[in-house]
Short mmCIF file of C-alpha atoms and ligand atoms in Angstrom, two decimals:
data_model
loop_
_atom_site.label_atom_id
_atom_site.label_comp_id
_atom_site.label_asym_id
_atom_site.label_seq_id
_atom_site.Cartn_x
_atom_site.Cartn_y
_atom_site.Cartn_z
CA MET A 26 116.35 123.60 86.78
CA THR A 27 113.94 123.66 83.83
CA VAL A 28 111.36 120.98 83.23
CA ARG A 29 111.03 119.17 79.95
CA ARG A 30 107.65 117.73 79.22
CA ILE A 31 107.57 114.31 77.58
CA GLU A 32 104.88 114.17 74.94
CA VAL A 33 105.28 110.61 73.70
CA ARG A 34 102.05 109.49 75.32
CA GLU A 35 100.07 112.25 73.60
CA ARG A 36 101.49 111.24 70.23
CA VAL A 37 100.69 107.57 70.85
CA MET A 38 97.13 108.43 71.82
CA GLU A 39 96.72 110.67 68.79
CA LYS A 40 97.85 107.87 66.48
CA ASN A 41 95.47 105.49 68.25
CA ASP A 42 92.55 107.87 67.80
CA GLN A 43 93.28 108.15 64.08
CA LEU A 44 93.33 104.38 63.74
CA ALA A 45 90.15 104.09 65.83
CA ALA A 46 88.39 106.55 63.51
CA GLU A 47 89.50 104.42 60.56
CA VAL A 48 88.20 101.23 62.26
CA ARG A 49 84.89 103.03 62.90
CA ARG A 50 84.65 104.01 59.22
CA ARG A 51 85.38 100.46 58.07
CA LEU A 52 82.72 99.04 60.40
CA ALA A 53 80.17 101.65 59.35
CA GLY A 54 80.94 100.90 55.70
CA HIS A 55 79.54 97.42 56.32
CA GLY A 56 76.90 98.46 58.85
CA VAL A 57 78.64 96.45 61.57
CA ARG A 58 78.30 97.47 65.22
CA ALA A 59 81.12 96.61 67.61
CA LEU A 60 80.82 96.15 71.35
CA ASN A 61 83.96 96.54 73.46
CA LEU A 62 83.59 94.46 76.63
CA VAL A 63 85.61 95.88 79.49
CA SER A 64 85.85 94.70 83.10
CA SER A 65 88.17 93.69 85.89
CA PRO A 66 89.59 90.16 85.61
CA GLY A 67 87.14 87.41 86.55
CA SER A 68 83.83 89.24 86.07
CA GLY A 69 82.70 86.67 83.50
CA LYS A 70 83.22 88.33 80.10
CA THR A 71 84.39 85.16 78.44
CA LEU A 72 81.52 83.02 79.75
CA LEU A 73 79.05 85.75 78.74
CA LEU A 74 80.46 85.59 75.21
CA GLU A 75 80.55 81.80 75.17
CA ARG A 76 76.84 81.66 76.03
CA THR A 77 76.10 84.41 73.51
CA LEU A 78 77.86 82.55 70.69
CA GLN A 79 76.09 79.35 71.69
CA GLN A 80 72.65 80.95 71.91
CA LEU A 81 72.71 83.37 68.96
CA GLY A 82 75.15 81.60 66.65
CA SER A 83 72.42 80.34 64.34
CA GLU A 84 70.76 83.80 64.07
CA LEU A 85 73.62 86.27 63.97
CA ARG A 86 76.98 86.31 62.28
CA MET A 87 79.26 87.26 65.18
CA ALA A 88 82.98 87.87 65.08
CA VAL A 89 85.18 88.04 68.16
CA VAL A 90 88.50 89.67 68.94
CA THR A 91 89.71 88.70 72.39
CA GLY A 92 92.67 90.13 74.24
CA ASP A 93 94.67 88.74 77.11
CA VAL A 94 97.93 89.71 78.74
CA GLN A 95 99.18 86.16 78.36
CA THR A 96 97.79 82.86 76.94
CA GLU A 97 95.13 82.28 74.29
CA ASN A 98 92.90 80.45 76.77
CA ASP A 99 89.89 82.72 76.24
CA ALA A 100 90.14 82.44 72.46
CA ASP A 101 90.27 78.64 72.79
CA ARG A 102 87.17 78.68 75.00
CA LEU A 103 85.28 80.92 72.55
CA ALA A 104 86.36 78.97 69.48
CA LYS A 105 84.43 75.94 70.78
CA TRP A 106 81.15 77.79 70.21
CA THR A 107 81.65 79.18 66.72
CA ASP A 108 82.84 78.00 63.32
CA ARG A 109 84.14 81.49 62.65
CA MET A 110 87.68 82.55 63.36
CA VAL A 111 88.30 83.95 66.85
CA HIS A 112 91.03 86.56 66.84
CA ALA A 113 93.35 86.26 69.82
CA VAL A 114 95.52 89.22 70.76
CA VAL A 115 98.19 88.47 73.36
CA THR A 116 99.36 91.83 74.61
CA GLY A 117 102.47 90.42 76.34
CA GLY A 118 102.02 92.61 79.41
CA GLY A 119 99.95 95.41 77.88
CA CYS A 120 96.95 96.27 80.08
CA HIS A 121 94.54 97.11 77.22
CA LEU A 122 93.86 96.54 73.53
CA ASP A 123 94.55 99.33 71.06
CA ALA A 124 93.02 100.33 67.73
CA ARG A 125 95.99 98.96 65.77
CA GLN A 126 95.29 95.45 67.07
CA VAL A 127 91.60 95.70 66.20
CA SER A 128 92.46 97.10 62.78
CA ALA A 129 94.80 94.14 62.16
CA ALA A 130 92.01 91.75 63.14
CA LEU A 131 89.66 93.48 60.68
CA ASP A 132 92.19 92.89 57.89
CA ASP A 133 91.53 89.18 58.40
CA LEU A 134 87.75 89.49 58.59
CA ASP A 135 85.21 89.67 55.82
CA LEU A 136 83.02 92.40 57.29
CA ALA A 137 80.39 91.79 54.62
CA ASP A 138 79.84 88.47 56.40
CA VAL A 139 79.52 89.91 59.93
CA ASP A 140 76.47 91.28 61.79
CA LEU A 141 78.08 92.06 65.12
CA LEU A 142 81.65 92.35 66.36
CA PHE A 143 82.65 91.69 69.95
CA VAL A 144 85.93 92.86 71.39
CA GLU A 145 86.80 91.26 74.71
CA ASN A 146 89.30 93.64 76.20
CA VAL A 147 92.05 92.80 78.70
CA GLY A 148 90.66 92.48 82.24
CA ASN A 149 91.44 95.89 83.71
CA LEU A 150 89.14 98.71 84.76
CA VAL A 151 91.68 101.51 84.27
CA CYS A 152 93.66 101.40 81.01
CA PRO A 153 90.97 100.27 78.53
CA ALA A 154 88.85 103.31 79.48
CA SER A 155 91.29 105.62 77.71
CA TRP A 156 91.69 103.67 74.49
CA ASP A 157 89.21 104.11 71.67
CA LEU A 158 89.11 100.96 69.55
CA GLY A 159 86.63 102.31 67.03
CA GLU A 160 83.83 100.47 68.83
CA THR A 161 80.18 101.47 68.72
CA ALA A 162 79.98 101.26 72.50
CA LYS A 163 81.83 100.05 75.54
CA VAL A 164 80.02 97.54 77.72
CA VAL A 165 81.31 97.46 81.28
CA VAL A 166 80.86 94.08 82.94
CA PHE A 167 81.09 93.67 86.69
CA SER A 168 79.90 91.02 89.08
CA VAL A 169 78.26 90.64 92.47
CA THR A 170 81.44 89.13 93.91
CA GLU A 171 83.08 92.54 93.54
CA GLY A 172 82.40 95.64 95.63
CA GLU A 173 79.25 97.58 94.74
CA ASP A 174 81.39 100.73 94.84
CA LYS A 175 83.32 99.72 91.69
CA PRO A 176 81.63 102.54 89.71
CA LEU A 177 82.88 105.10 92.24
CA LYS A 178 86.39 103.63 92.30
CA TYR A 179 86.68 103.42 88.52
CA PRO A 180 84.43 106.27 87.39
CA LYS A 181 86.08 106.82 84.03
CA MET A 182 85.27 103.32 82.87
CA PHE A 183 81.64 103.64 83.92
CA ARG A 184 81.45 107.09 82.33
CA MET A 185 82.89 105.88 79.02
CA ALA A 186 80.55 102.89 78.89
CA LYS A 187 77.09 103.06 77.38
CA TYR A 188 75.93 99.75 78.81
CA ALA A 189 76.61 97.85 82.04
CA VAL A 190 76.22 94.16 82.71
CA LEU A 191 75.98 93.10 86.35
CA ASN A 192 76.90 89.44 86.15
CA LYS A 193 76.80 86.43 88.51
CA VAL A 194 73.41 87.47 89.94
CA ASP A 195 72.84 83.78 90.81
CA LEU A 196 75.29 84.35 93.70
CA LEU A 197 73.27 87.21 95.24
CA PRO A 198 71.82 85.04 98.05
CA TYR A 199 75.35 84.20 99.20
CA VAL A 200 77.19 87.51 99.00
CA PRO A 201 76.66 90.87 100.72
CA PHE A 202 76.18 92.80 97.46
CA ASP A 203 73.65 95.64 97.35
CA VAL A 204 72.32 95.82 93.77
CA ASP A 205 70.40 99.08 94.31
CA LYS A 206 73.53 100.76 95.65
CA ALA A 207 75.63 99.50 92.75
CA VAL A 208 73.13 100.91 90.24
CA GLU A 209 72.86 104.16 92.19
CA TYR A 210 76.66 104.57 92.23
CA ALA A 211 76.90 103.76 88.54
CA ARG A 212 74.18 106.28 87.63
CA GLU A 213 75.93 108.85 89.81
CA VAL A 214 78.89 108.77 87.42
CA ASN A 215 76.82 108.03 84.30
CA PRO A 216 73.07 108.73 84.47
CA ASP A 217 72.49 107.28 80.98
CA LEU A 218 74.02 103.88 81.68
CA GLU A 219 71.71 101.08 80.55
CA PHE A 220 71.83 97.97 82.77
CA PHE A 221 71.56 94.23 82.25
CA PHE A 222 71.44 91.83 85.20
CA THR A 223 72.71 88.43 84.22
CA SER A 224 74.07 85.11 85.24
CA ALA A 225 75.95 83.74 82.28
CA LEU A 226 76.29 80.53 84.30
CA THR A 227 72.61 79.81 84.98
CA GLY A 228 71.11 81.83 82.11
CA GLU A 229 69.18 84.16 84.42
CA GLY A 230 68.58 87.54 82.78
CA MET A 231 70.29 86.51 79.57
CA GLU A 232 67.16 86.89 77.42
CA SER A 233 67.22 90.68 77.71
CA TRP A 234 70.93 90.66 76.81
CA TYR A 235 70.20 88.53 73.75
CA GLY A 236 67.30 90.82 72.79
CA PHE A 237 69.60 93.80 73.04
CA LEU A 238 72.18 92.11 70.81
CA ARG A 239 69.57 91.18 68.20
CA ALA A 240 68.53 94.84 68.07
CA GLN A 241 72.16 95.96 67.84
CA ALA A 242 72.81 93.61 64.95
CA CYS A 243 69.84 95.08 63.05
CA THR A 244 70.83 98.70 63.62
CA PRO A 245 73.41 100.05 61.19
CA ALA A 246 76.55 101.52 62.76
CA GLU A 247 77.09 105.27 62.44
CA THR A 248 80.40 106.87 61.61
MG1 LIG B 329 88.22 86.59 79.61
#
């Protein structure tokens, strides 16, 4: 029997990459950098963004696109901390955001009035690694309540990311998490990964995250 190869996925990815390139051009046209936050569910992306909006809202013009499989709960949480529109994407089962959804959100945004765009991806360490959204960089968020071998288990995500946030460091005294090992594993798959160690809950380590975001907002995006 002969084998017929199905190429639908390749076509879908190709279309996505075209749209992502277009998103990247639109962002660059306005000098806006976009950070795509990726993680497993429950690592604290939404709280990290809530605190960021609260802390930097008077300095930076930040726009947010947030994705969830179901509910707009995260968008509702984020909307409390900003007067700007929060774009909620409910994927209805989809395990990642795609460039079409980000592009649609940009249609509704005045990019001339934005310094920094955050995309909070669907909580999943596999699918979002393969989907370019036109972002400037992926930021992988993980927490000390997870295994320190996450970078080895999900290497593609850690390889695709430029920055890593290790969150919930306030819980370190109570959990058997080895920070040095986690960093070592992460650098094994991506030697250039730049780390932040934070507790969005207590504020520990958040100053360096805020400093990084201020610098990002002042650096024009490249195409
Ligand atoms: Mg969330």
